[in-house]
Coordinates of C-alpha atoms and ligand atoms in Angstrom, one line a residue:
M1 CA 0.0 0.0 0.0
K2 CA 1.2 3.5 -0.8
I3 CA 0.4 6.3 1.7
N4 CA 0.9 9.9 0.6
I5 CA 0.5 12.6 3.2
V6 CA -0.1 16.2 2.2
S7 CA 0.7 18.6 5.0
L8 CA 2.4 21.9 6.0
F9 CA 4.3 20.1 8.8
T10 CA 5.7 17.0 7.2
G11 CA 8.4 16.8 9.9
M12 CA 5.8 15.8 12.4
F13 CA 5.5 12.4 10.8
E14 CA 9.2 11.4 11.1
T15 CA 9.2 9.8 14.5
P16 CA 5.7 8.2 14.6
F17 CA 6.4 6.5 11.3
S18 CA 9.9 5.3 12.1
D19 CA 9.1 3.1 15.0
S20 CA 7.3 0.0 16.1
I21 CA 4.7 -1.6 13.8
I22 CA 4.8 1.0 11.0
K23 CA 8.6 0.9 10.9
R24 CA 8.4 -2.9 10.5
A25 CA 5.7 -2.6 7.8
R26 CA 7.9 -0.2 5.9
E27 CA 10.9 -2.4 6.2
K28 CA 9.0 -5.4 5.0
G29 CA 7.9 -3.4 1.9
L30 CA 4.2 -3.7 2.9
V31 CA 3.8 0.1 3.0
E32 CA 5.5 2.9 1.3
M33 CA 5.1 6.3 2.7
S34 CA 5.8 9.7 1.2
M35 CA 5.2 13.2 2.5
H36 CA 4.3 16.2 0.4
D37 CA 4.9 19.7 1.7
I38 CA 2.2 22.1 0.5
R39 CA 4.7 25.0 0.6
D40 CA 6.6 23.4 -2.2
C41 CA 3.7 24.3 -4.5
T42 CA 3.7 28.0 -3.6
T43 CA 4.9 30.6 -6.1
D44 CA 5.6 33.7 -4.0
R45 CA 8.7 34.7 -2.1
H46 CA 7.0 34.2 1.3
R47 CA 5.7 30.7 0.4
T48 CA 2.2 31.8 1.4
V49 CA -0.4 29.1 2.0
D50 CA -3.2 30.9 3.8
D51 CA -5.2 34.1 3.7
T52 CA -8.0 35.9 5.6
P53 CA -11.5 34.6 5.0
Y54 CA -13.9 36.3 2.6
G55 CA -16.7 38.0 4.5
G56 CA -14.4 38.7 7.5
G57 CA -14.0 36.8 10.7
A58 CA -11.1 35.5 12.8
G59 CA -8.4 33.2 11.7
M60 CA -6.9 32.2 8.4
V61 CA -8.1 29.9 5.6
M62 CA -5.8 27.6 3.5
M63 CA -5.7 28.9 0.0
P64 CA -6.9 26.5 -2.7
E65 CA -4.1 26.9 -5.2
P66 CA -1.0 25.4 -3.4
L67 CA -3.2 22.7 -1.8
V68 CA -4.9 21.5 -5.0
Q69 CA -1.6 21.6 -6.9
T70 CA 0.1 19.5 -4.3
V71 CA -2.6 16.9 -4.4
E72 CA -2.7 16.9 -8.2
S73 CA 1.1 16.4 -8.4
I74 CA 0.8 13.0 -6.7
E75 CA 0.8 10.0 -9.0
R76 CA -2.3 8.0 -8.4
E77 CA -2.6 4.2 -8.2
K78 CA -5.7 2.4 -9.7
K79 CA -7.4 1.8 -6.4
S80 CA -6.7 5.1 -4.7
I81 CA -8.7 7.3 -2.3
S82 CA -8.0 10.9 -1.1
I83 CA -9.1 11.6 2.4
L84 CA -9.3 15.0 4.1
M85 CA -8.8 14.9 7.8
T86 CA -11.3 17.4 9.3
P87 CA -13.5 17.6 12.5
Q88 CA -16.4 17.9 10.0
G89 CA -15.8 14.5 8.6
E90 CA -17.5 11.1 9.3
P91 CA -16.3 9.6 12.6
F92 CA -13.4 7.2 12.2
S93 CA -14.0 3.6 13.3
Q94 CA -12.6 0.1 13.0
K95 CA -15.1 -0.5 10.2
I96 CA -13.7 2.4 8.2
A97 CA -10.2 1.1 8.9
H98 CA -11.2 -2.2 7.3
E99 CA -12.7 -0.4 4.3
L100 CA -9.5 1.5 3.7
V101 CA -7.1 -1.4 3.9
D102 CA -8.6 -2.6 0.6
F103 CA -7.1 0.4 -1.3
D104 CA -3.7 0.4 -3.0
Q105 CA -3.2 4.0 -2.1
L106 CA -4.3 6.4 0.6
L107 CA -3.8 10.1 0.0
L108 CA -4.3 11.9 3.3
I109 CA -4.7 15.6 3.4
C110 CA -4.0 17.5 6.6
G111 CA -5.8 20.8 7.0
R112 CA -4.5 23.6 9.3
Y113 CA -5.7 26.9 10.5
E114 CA -9.4 27.5 10.5
G115 CA -10.0 25.2 7.5
I116 CA -9.4 25.0 3.8
D117 CA -11.1 26.9 1.0
E118 CA -14.4 25.1 0.2
R119 CA -13.6 24.8 -3.5
A120 CA -10.4 23.0 -2.8
R121 CA -12.3 20.6 -0.5
E122 CA -14.8 19.8 -3.3
I123 CA -12.0 19.2 -5.8
I124 CA -9.5 17.1 -3.7
A125 CA -11.5 15.1 -1.2
D126 CA -13.1 11.7 -2.0
R127 CA -13.9 11.2 1.7
E128 CA -13.7 13.3 4.9
I129 CA -12.8 11.8 8.2
S130 CA -12.8 13.0 11.8
I131 CA -11.1 11.1 14.6
G132 CA -13.5 12.5 17.2
D133 CA -15.7 15.4 18.4
Y134 CA -12.9 17.7 19.4
V135 CA -10.7 20.2 17.5
L136 CA -7.0 19.6 17.1
S137 CA -4.6 22.2 15.6
G138 CA -4.5 20.3 12.4
G139 CA -5.0 17.0 10.5
E140 CA -1.5 15.7 11.1
I141 CA -2.2 13.7 14.4
P142 CA -5.6 12.5 13.0
A143 CA -3.7 11.2 9.9
M144 CA -1.2 9.4 12.1
V145 CA -4.1 7.8 14.0
L146 CA -5.7 6.6 10.7
V147 CA -2.4 5.3 9.3
D148 CA -1.7 3.3 12.5
A149 CA -5.2 1.8 12.6
V150 CA -5.1 0.8 8.8
V151 CA -1.5 -0.4 8.5
R152 CA -1.8 -2.9 11.3
L153 CA -4.7 -4.5 9.4
I154 CA -2.5 -5.1 6.3
P155 CA -1.9 -8.9 6.1
G156 CA 1.6 -9.7 7.3
V157 CA 2.1 -6.6 9.3
L158 CA 1.3 -8.1 12.7
G159 CA 3.3 -11.3 13.4
N160 CA 0.2 -13.2 14.3
D161 CA -2.9 -12.5 12.2
Q162 CA -5.1 -14.0 15.0
S163 CA -4.2 -11.1 17.2
I164 CA -6.6 -8.9 15.4
E165 CA -9.6 -11.2 15.6
H166 CA -10.4 -10.8 19.3
E167 CA -9.4 -7.1 19.7
S168 CA -11.8 -4.5 20.8
F169 CA -14.4 -3.5 18.2
E170 CA -13.5 -6.5 15.8
E171 CA -16.6 -8.4 17.0
G172 CA -18.6 -5.3 17.9
L173 CA -17.5 -5.7 21.5
L174 CA -14.7 -4.4 23.8
E175 CA -12.0 -6.9 24.5
C176 CA -12.2 -9.2 27.5
P177 CA -9.7 -8.8 30.4
Q178 CA -6.3 -10.3 29.8
Y179 CA -3.8 -11.9 32.2
T180 CA -0.3 -13.1 32.2
R181 CA 2.2 -14.4 34.8
P182 CA 2.3 -14.4 37.8
E183 CA -0.8 -16.3 38.9
V184 CA -1.2 -14.1 41.9
F185 CA -0.3 -10.5 41.9
R186 CA -0.7 -8.4 45.1
G187 CA -3.3 -10.8 46.3
K188 CA -5.3 -10.7 43.0
R189 CA -5.7 -14.1 41.4
V190 CA -6.0 -14.9 37.7
P191 CA -9.6 -16.3 37.1
P192 CA -9.3 -20.1 37.6
V193 CA -11.1 -20.9 34.3
L194 CA -8.1 -19.4 32.4
L195 CA -5.8 -22.0 34.0
S196 CA -8.2 -24.9 33.4
G197 CA -7.0 -25.8 29.9
N198 CA -10.7 -26.2 28.9
H199 CA -10.8 -24.3 25.7
A200 CA -14.6 -24.3 25.3
E201 CA -15.0 -22.9 28.8
I202 CA -12.3 -20.3 28.3
E203 CA -14.0 -19.1 25.1
A204 CA -17.4 -18.9 26.8
W205 CA -15.8 -17.0 29.7
R206 CA -14.1 -14.5 27.4
R207 CA -17.3 -13.9 25.5
R208 CA -19.2 -13.3 28.7
E209 CA -16.6 -10.9 30.1
A210 CA -16.4 -9.0 26.8
L211 CA -20.2 -8.6 26.9
K212 CA -20.2 -7.6 30.5
R213 CA -17.4 -5.0 29.9
T214 CA -19.2 -3.6 26.8
R215 CA -22.5 -3.4 28.7
V216 CA -21.0 -1.3 31.4
R217 CA -18.6 0.9 29.4
R218 CA -20.0 1.1 26.0
P219 CA -23.7 0.1 26.0
D220 CA -24.1 2.0 22.7
L221 CA -22.1 -0.7 20.9
L222 CA -24.6 -3.4 21.9
K223 CA -27.4 -1.8 19.9
D224 CA -26.2 -3.1 16.6
L225 CA -24.9 -6.4 17.8
P226 CA -26.7 -9.6 16.9
L227 CA -26.7 -11.5 20.2
T228 CA -26.8 -15.3 20.3
E229 CA -29.1 -17.2 22.5
R230 CA -26.1 -18.1 24.7
D231 CA -25.3 -14.4 25.1
E232 CA -28.8 -13.6 26.3
G233 CA -28.7 -16.2 29.0
Ligands
ADE1 N1 -8.4 18.4 12.4 C1 -8.7 19.0 13.5 N2 -9.4 18.3 14.4 C2 -9.6 17.1 13.8 C3 -10.3 16.0 14.2 N3 -10.9 15.8 15.3 N4 -10.4 14.9 13.3 C4 -9.8 15.0 12.1 N5 -9.1 16.1 11.7 C5 -9.0 17.1 12.5

């Protein structure tokens, strides 16, 4: 998968994309990342990228010309999608991460300042995504969030493909509690069923605990979940 990032602050991506899972994915050749600085498409001496809003008001708006030029200078793969990171976009989710992993190319556009010129938005964005109902200083951190969530779903990126299956949200539920050694820590015991070696019982316990946790912490997730007879009991 190719990932192209359009931003005014391309340096922000250096560390997050040079460590851990994303680093490994790049080294294995499973993802190829490139950054595109919008200022490289300016034509004036000051490399201007923003201007005051028509109609007045506070703040600055990103000008359409350098932004659209930057996006249009990027070579597109056959199965490619451009995504504008904006608090006005659709809320990001594990479901959207799964949709995006099917593309050969993600072109992520990071806005800054009070927003981007509406005409540029119409021209360059196939989809608009928000990472939550709060306003960050720009789309860079949201783009990192999206990249992390998508890259770890690319087959071969995680060592063990099973590790995705039971994660939070994959089955519409939060994940069940996890334990490792020691068996007793500060007087707290690992639930005995996990030591029983009875795989059917362990599975049933995990499902029950995942449901319990979801019911308490995120009851909204249960609305859309088809519960089995066993779950209802
Ligand atoms: N840019 C600023 N805030 C954002 C958010 N919450 N999601 C996506 N992009 C943003």
